Coordinates of C-alpha atoms in Angstrom, one line a residue:
M1 CA 1.2 -1.0 20.0
K2 CA 2.2 -3.8 18.3
I3 CA 3.3 -4.1 14.4
G4 CA 2.8 -7.5 12.6
L5 CA 5.7 -8.0 9.9
D6 CA 5.1 -11.2 7.9
I7 CA 9.3 -12.3 7.8
M8 CA 8.3 -14.7 5.7
G9 CA 7.3 -12.8 2.4
G10 CA 9.1 -11.7 -0.1
D11 CA 11.8 -12.8 -2.8
Y12 CA 15.1 -12.6 -0.4
A13 CA 12.7 -13.2 3.0
P14 CA 14.0 -13.7 5.4
K15 CA 17.4 -12.2 5.4
A16 CA 15.5 -9.0 4.0
T17 CA 12.8 -9.3 5.9
V18 CA 14.5 -9.5 9.4
L19 CA 17.0 -6.4 8.7
G20 CA 14.6 -4.8 8.0
A21 CA 12.3 -5.7 11.1
I22 CA 15.8 -3.9 12.7
E23 CA 17.0 -0.5 11.1
A24 CA 13.1 -0.4 11.8
Q25 CA 12.8 -0.7 15.2
K26 CA 15.7 1.9 16.0
V27 CA 13.2 4.6 15.2
L28 CA 10.1 3.0 16.3
A29 CA 9.3 4.6 19.8
A30 CA 8.8 3.3 23.4
G31 CA 5.9 1.0 23.7
Q32 CA 5.8 0.4 19.8
K33 CA 7.1 -3.5 19.3
L34 CA 7.4 -5.2 16.4
V35 CA 6.5 -8.9 16.0
L36 CA 8.2 -10.8 13.9
I37 CA 6.2 -13.9 12.4
G38 CA 8.1 -16.7 11.0
D39 CA 10.5 -19.0 11.7
K40 CA 12.0 -18.2 14.7
D41 CA 14.8 -20.0 15.3
V42 CA 15.9 -18.1 10.8
A43 CA 14.8 -15.3 12.3
V44 CA 16.8 -15.4 15.4
S45 CA 19.7 -16.5 13.5
I46 CA 20.2 -13.5 11.4
L47 CA 19.1 -11.2 14.6
Q48 CA 22.7 -12.8 16.2
E49 CA 24.8 -12.6 13.0
N50 CA 24.1 -8.8 13.1
N51 CA 25.1 -8.2 17.2
V52 CA 21.6 -7.6 17.7
S53 CA 19.4 -8.9 21.3
P54 CA 15.7 -11.3 20.2
D55 CA 15.0 -9.5 23.2
L56 CA 13.9 -6.7 21.5
F57 CA 11.2 -8.1 19.3
E58 CA 8.2 -10.8 20.1
F59 CA 8.2 -13.1 17.8
V60 CA 5.4 -16.3 16.8
H61 CA 6.4 -19.2 15.1
T62 CA 4.8 -20.7 12.2
T63 CA 6.0 -23.5 10.2
E64 CA 4.1 -23.1 6.8
V65 CA 5.2 -20.5 3.7
I66 CA 2.8 -19.1 0.9
T67 CA 4.6 -18.5 -1.5
M68 CA 4.4 -15.8 -4.7
G69 CA 2.8 -18.4 -6.9
E70 CA 0.6 -20.0 -4.9
H71 CA -3.3 -19.7 -5.2
P72 CA -4.5 -16.6 -2.9
T73 CA -8.2 -18.0 -1.8
K74 CA -7.1 -22.3 -1.5
A75 CA -3.3 -20.8 0.1
I76 CA -5.2 -19.1 2.9
V77 CA -7.6 -22.3 3.9
Q78 CA -5.4 -24.6 3.4
K79 CA -2.2 -23.4 4.9
P80 CA -3.6 -21.9 8.3
D81 CA 0.1 -21.9 9.9
S82 CA 1.6 -19.9 7.5
S83 CA 2.7 -16.1 7.9
I84 CA 0.1 -14.7 6.2
S85 CA -2.6 -16.5 7.6
V86 CA -1.1 -16.4 11.2
G87 CA -0.5 -13.1 10.8
F88 CA -4.7 -11.7 9.8
K89 CA -5.7 -14.2 12.5
M90 CA -3.9 -12.3 15.6
L91 CA -5.1 -8.8 13.6
K92 CA -8.5 -10.4 13.5
E93 CA -7.8 -10.8 17.4
N94 CA -6.6 -7.6 17.6
S95 CA -3.4 -9.4 19.3
I96 CA -1.3 -7.0 16.6
Q97 CA -2.5 -3.2 15.5
A98 CA -1.1 -3.5 11.9
F99 CA 0.1 -6.1 9.9
S100 CA 2.3 -5.8 6.6
S101 CA 3.9 -8.6 4.4
A102 CA 6.2 -8.3 0.7
G103 CA 4.5 -11.9 0.1
N104 CA 1.7 -13.0 -1.5
T105 CA -0.3 -10.3 -3.2
G106 CA -3.4 -11.9 -3.6
A107 CA -2.8 -13.8 -0.4
M108 CA -2.4 -10.7 1.7
L109 CA -6.5 -8.5 -0.2
V110 CA -7.8 -12.0 0.0
G111 CA -6.8 -12.9 3.9
S112 CA -7.3 -8.7 4.5
M113 CA -11.4 -9.2 3.1
F114 CA -11.9 -12.5 5.2
S115 CA -10.4 -12.2 8.8
V116 CA -10.6 -8.6 9.0
K117 CA -13.3 -7.6 6.7
T118 CA -14.8 -4.7 4.7
I119 CA -15.4 -1.9 6.4
P120 CA -19.3 -1.5 5.8
G121 CA -20.5 0.8 3.0
V122 CA -16.9 -0.1 1.2
I123 CA -17.9 -1.8 -1.8
R124 CA -14.6 -2.9 -2.8
P125 CA -11.0 -2.3 -0.7
C126 CA -8.3 -0.9 -3.4
M127 CA -4.5 0.1 -3.1
T128 CA -2.3 2.9 -3.8
A129 CA 1.3 3.6 -4.5
I130 CA 2.4 7.1 -3.9
V131 CA 3.3 9.4 -7.1
P132 CA 6.5 12.0 -7.2
K133 CA 6.2 14.8 -8.6
L134 CA 7.7 16.9 -10.8
K135 CA 7.1 20.2 -8.3
G136 CA 9.5 18.3 -5.5
G137 CA 5.7 16.6 -2.7
L138 CA 4.3 13.9 -3.7
G139 CA 0.8 12.6 -4.5
I140 CA -1.0 8.9 -4.7
I141 CA -2.9 6.6 -7.5
L142 CA -5.5 4.2 -6.3
D143 CA -6.4 1.3 -7.1
V144 CA -2.6 0.4 -8.4
G145 CA -4.0 -3.3 -9.2
A146 CA -6.1 -5.0 -6.3
N147 CA -10.0 -4.2 -9.1
A148 CA -9.2 -4.9 -13.4
D149 CA -12.7 -3.8 -13.3
C150 CA -14.8 -1.6 -11.4
K151 CA -17.8 0.4 -11.7
P152 CA -19.0 3.9 -11.2
D153 CA -19.5 3.6 -7.9
V154 CA -16.6 1.7 -6.5
L155 CA -14.6 4.6 -8.2
L156 CA -16.0 7.3 -6.6
Q157 CA -15.6 5.7 -3.5
F158 CA -11.9 5.3 -4.6
G159 CA -12.3 9.4 -4.5
I160 CA -13.4 9.4 -0.8
L161 CA -10.7 7.1 -0.1
G162 CA -7.6 8.9 -1.4
S163 CA -8.6 11.7 0.1
L164 CA -9.1 10.4 3.3
L165 CA -5.1 8.6 3.2
A166 CA -3.1 12.1 1.5
E167 CA -5.0 14.3 3.9
S168 CA -4.3 11.7 7.1
V169 CA -0.9 10.2 5.8
Y170 CA 0.8 12.6 3.9
H171 CA -0.8 16.0 5.6
I172 CA -2.2 17.1 2.0
D173 CA -5.2 20.0 3.1
N174 CA -8.0 19.1 1.1
P175 CA -6.8 17.5 -1.8
R176 CA -7.4 17.0 -5.8
I177 CA -9.2 14.3 -7.0
A178 CA -8.8 13.8 -10.4
L179 CA -10.4 10.8 -12.8
M180 CA -7.7 9.5 -14.9
N181 CA -8.8 9.9 -18.4
I182 CA -7.9 9.8 -22.2
G183 CA -8.9 14.0 -22.4
E184 CA -9.7 16.9 -20.2
E185 CA -13.4 17.5 -21.2
E186 CA -16.3 15.9 -19.2
E187 CA -17.4 14.0 -22.0
K188 CA -14.0 12.1 -22.7
G189 CA -13.8 8.2 -22.0
N190 CA -15.3 4.9 -21.9
L191 CA -18.8 4.2 -20.8
L192 CA -16.8 3.3 -17.6
L193 CA -15.7 7.1 -17.5
Q194 CA -18.2 8.6 -18.6
A195 CA -20.7 7.3 -15.9
T196 CA -18.0 8.3 -12.5
Y197 CA -17.1 12.2 -13.8
P198 CA -21.0 13.4 -12.9
L199 CA -20.8 11.3 -10.2
M200 CA -17.7 12.5 -8.8
R201 CA -18.2 16.5 -10.0
D202 CA -21.4 16.3 -7.8
S203 CA -20.4 14.7 -4.9
K204 CA -19.3 17.3 -1.7
L205 CA -17.6 14.6 -0.1
F206 CA -13.9 15.0 -1.7
N207 CA -12.7 17.9 -3.9
F208 CA -13.0 17.2 -6.8
V209 CA -11.3 19.1 -9.9
G210 CA -11.7 16.7 -13.2
N211 CA -10.2 14.7 -15.6
I212 CA -6.9 14.8 -16.3
E213 CA -4.2 13.0 -19.0
G214 CA -1.4 10.8 -18.3
R215 CA 0.5 12.9 -19.2
D216 CA -0.4 14.8 -16.4
L217 CA 0.1 12.7 -13.6
F218 CA 3.0 14.6 -12.1
E219 CA 2.2 17.3 -12.3
D220 CA 1.2 20.2 -10.1
N221 CA -2.9 20.1 -10.9
N222 CA -3.7 16.8 -8.6
D223 CA -3.1 15.5 -5.4
V224 CA -5.0 12.3 -6.0
V225 CA -5.9 9.8 -9.3
V226 CA -8.7 7.7 -10.0
C227 CA -8.5 4.7 -11.9
D228 CA -9.9 0.8 -12.0
G229 CA -7.2 -1.3 -11.0
F230 CA -6.1 -2.5 -14.7
T231 CA -4.6 0.7 -15.6
G232 CA -4.0 2.1 -12.5
N233 CA -1.4 -1.4 -12.3
V234 CA 0.0 -0.7 -15.9
I235 CA 0.5 3.2 -14.5
L236 CA 2.2 1.7 -11.8
K237 CA 4.6 -1.1 -13.7
L238 CA 5.7 1.8 -16.2
A239 CA 6.4 3.8 -13.4
E240 CA 8.5 1.9 -12.0
S241 CA 10.8 1.0 -15.1
F242 CA 11.8 4.8 -14.7
Y243 CA 14.0 4.1 -11.5
V244 CA 15.4 1.3 -12.9
I245 CA 16.0 2.8 -16.7
S246 CA 17.7 5.5 -15.5
L247 CA 20.3 3.2 -13.4
K248 CA 20.7 1.5 -16.6
K249 CA 21.5 4.7 -18.2
K250 CA 24.3 5.6 -15.5
F251 CA 22.2 9.3 -15.3
K252 CA 21.2 10.9 -11.4
D253 CA 18.7 12.6 -11.6
E254 CA 16.9 13.7 -8.3
F255 CA 13.3 13.6 -10.1
F256 CA 13.8 9.8 -11.4
D257 CA 15.0 8.9 -8.1
R258 CA 12.0 9.5 -5.6
F259 CA 10.5 6.1 -8.1
N260 CA 12.4 3.9 -6.4
Y261 CA 10.1 2.2 -4.4
E262 CA 12.0 1.4 -1.3
Q263 CA 11.3 4.3 0.1
Y264 CA 7.5 4.5 0.1
G265 CA 7.3 0.9 1.7
G266 CA 4.3 -0.7 0.4
S267 CA 0.6 0.4 -0.4
P268 CA -1.9 0.0 2.1
I269 CA -5.0 -1.8 1.7
L270 CA -8.0 0.5 2.2
G271 CA -11.6 -0.3 3.0
V272 CA -11.0 -2.5 5.9
N273 CA -11.2 -2.7 9.6
A274 CA -7.4 -2.3 10.4
P275 CA -4.0 -1.4 8.8
V276 CA -2.2 -3.9 6.2
V277 CA 0.2 -2.8 4.1
V278 CA 1.3 -5.2 0.9
G279 CA 5.2 -4.7 0.4
H280 CA 7.1 -5.8 -3.7
G281 CA 7.7 -8.7 -3.4
I282 CA 10.9 -7.3 -4.4
S283 CA 11.5 -5.6 -1.2
S284 CA 14.7 -4.6 0.4
P285 CA 15.8 -4.1 3.7
E286 CA 15.1 -0.5 3.2
A287 CA 11.5 -0.9 1.7
I288 CA 10.9 -3.3 4.6
K289 CA 11.7 -0.7 7.6
N290 CA 9.6 1.7 5.1
M291 CA 6.4 -0.7 4.7
I292 CA 6.9 -0.7 8.6
L293 CA 6.1 3.1 9.5
L294 CA 4.1 3.1 7.1
S295 CA 1.7 1.0 9.3
K296 CA 2.8 2.9 12.3
N297 CA 2.2 6.4 10.3
I298 CA -1.4 4.9 9.5
I299 CA -2.1 3.5 13.7
E300 CA -1.8 6.8 14.9
T301 CA -3.3 9.2 11.7
N302 CA -6.5 6.8 13.3
L303 CA -7.1 6.4 9.2
I304 CA -8.9 3.4 9.6
D305 CA -11.5 5.1 11.8
K306 CA -12.2 8.3 9.4
I307 CA -12.8 5.6 6.9
K308 CA -15.6 4.5 9.1
Q309 CA -16.9 7.5 9.7
A310 CA -16.8 8.2 6.3
F311 CA -19.0 5.6 5.6
Q312 CA -21.2 6.0 8.4

């Protein structure tokens, strides 16, 4: 197993990414290798500063970087020797089995759809985030930003994708799928949600438990929450602020500590033909480590094959 890591992606790259790779490498099993994609000379010097042998890693040297502000499609085309472009080329050729980056999210989405491509039958790939639960454990919310506008059949597919992720990677048995709405009743919501509800209610592909409201997100009556990417991104950014506010207000609480994004590593892009994980732009070494380990778990649980089977 070879896991590709873009060491040039993220606000604190390449130092944070290489330090995260060092930590991840300590817990990888024999036969699991990290491939560091980016400026090899810089990576080697960071490893040597930390008394870590470069021999523990494989390197693919690149000369270009796609920055956070660049237009995703143009950057992928115009910078073929960027760490993201090279990473996707390697993923397509199966010289790595997963690829992760804390770099430009749009470039990661475009790269995954251009290179490894969408799984046949999947209308729109999506991104997920973890939701801490008040009584312990976790849930999943999707989409959190890949698709600002959605149609009912796309939300239905998000239910399938979220259910498979929850079951395979997070070991949630028969996950309960809920639709984020402004009321619990079937007829509530905008035109999109009113049209989506009957599709999800009548589906035999997952365990649909109906509409939920924003206040139910952290409760124990759902495992996977489905929404369009616009709504999901607003919820995600609001939820991320809880941890920051708790630090600013200097109060320590186990529940709010679980809103620290570092623990979860990143968002898988679900619906493409290979494991792709996108990390937070401000990823620390701890977050990079967990992003790599999430990639490993997606490979080991055969999530991609399970999604392919579901959409046959």
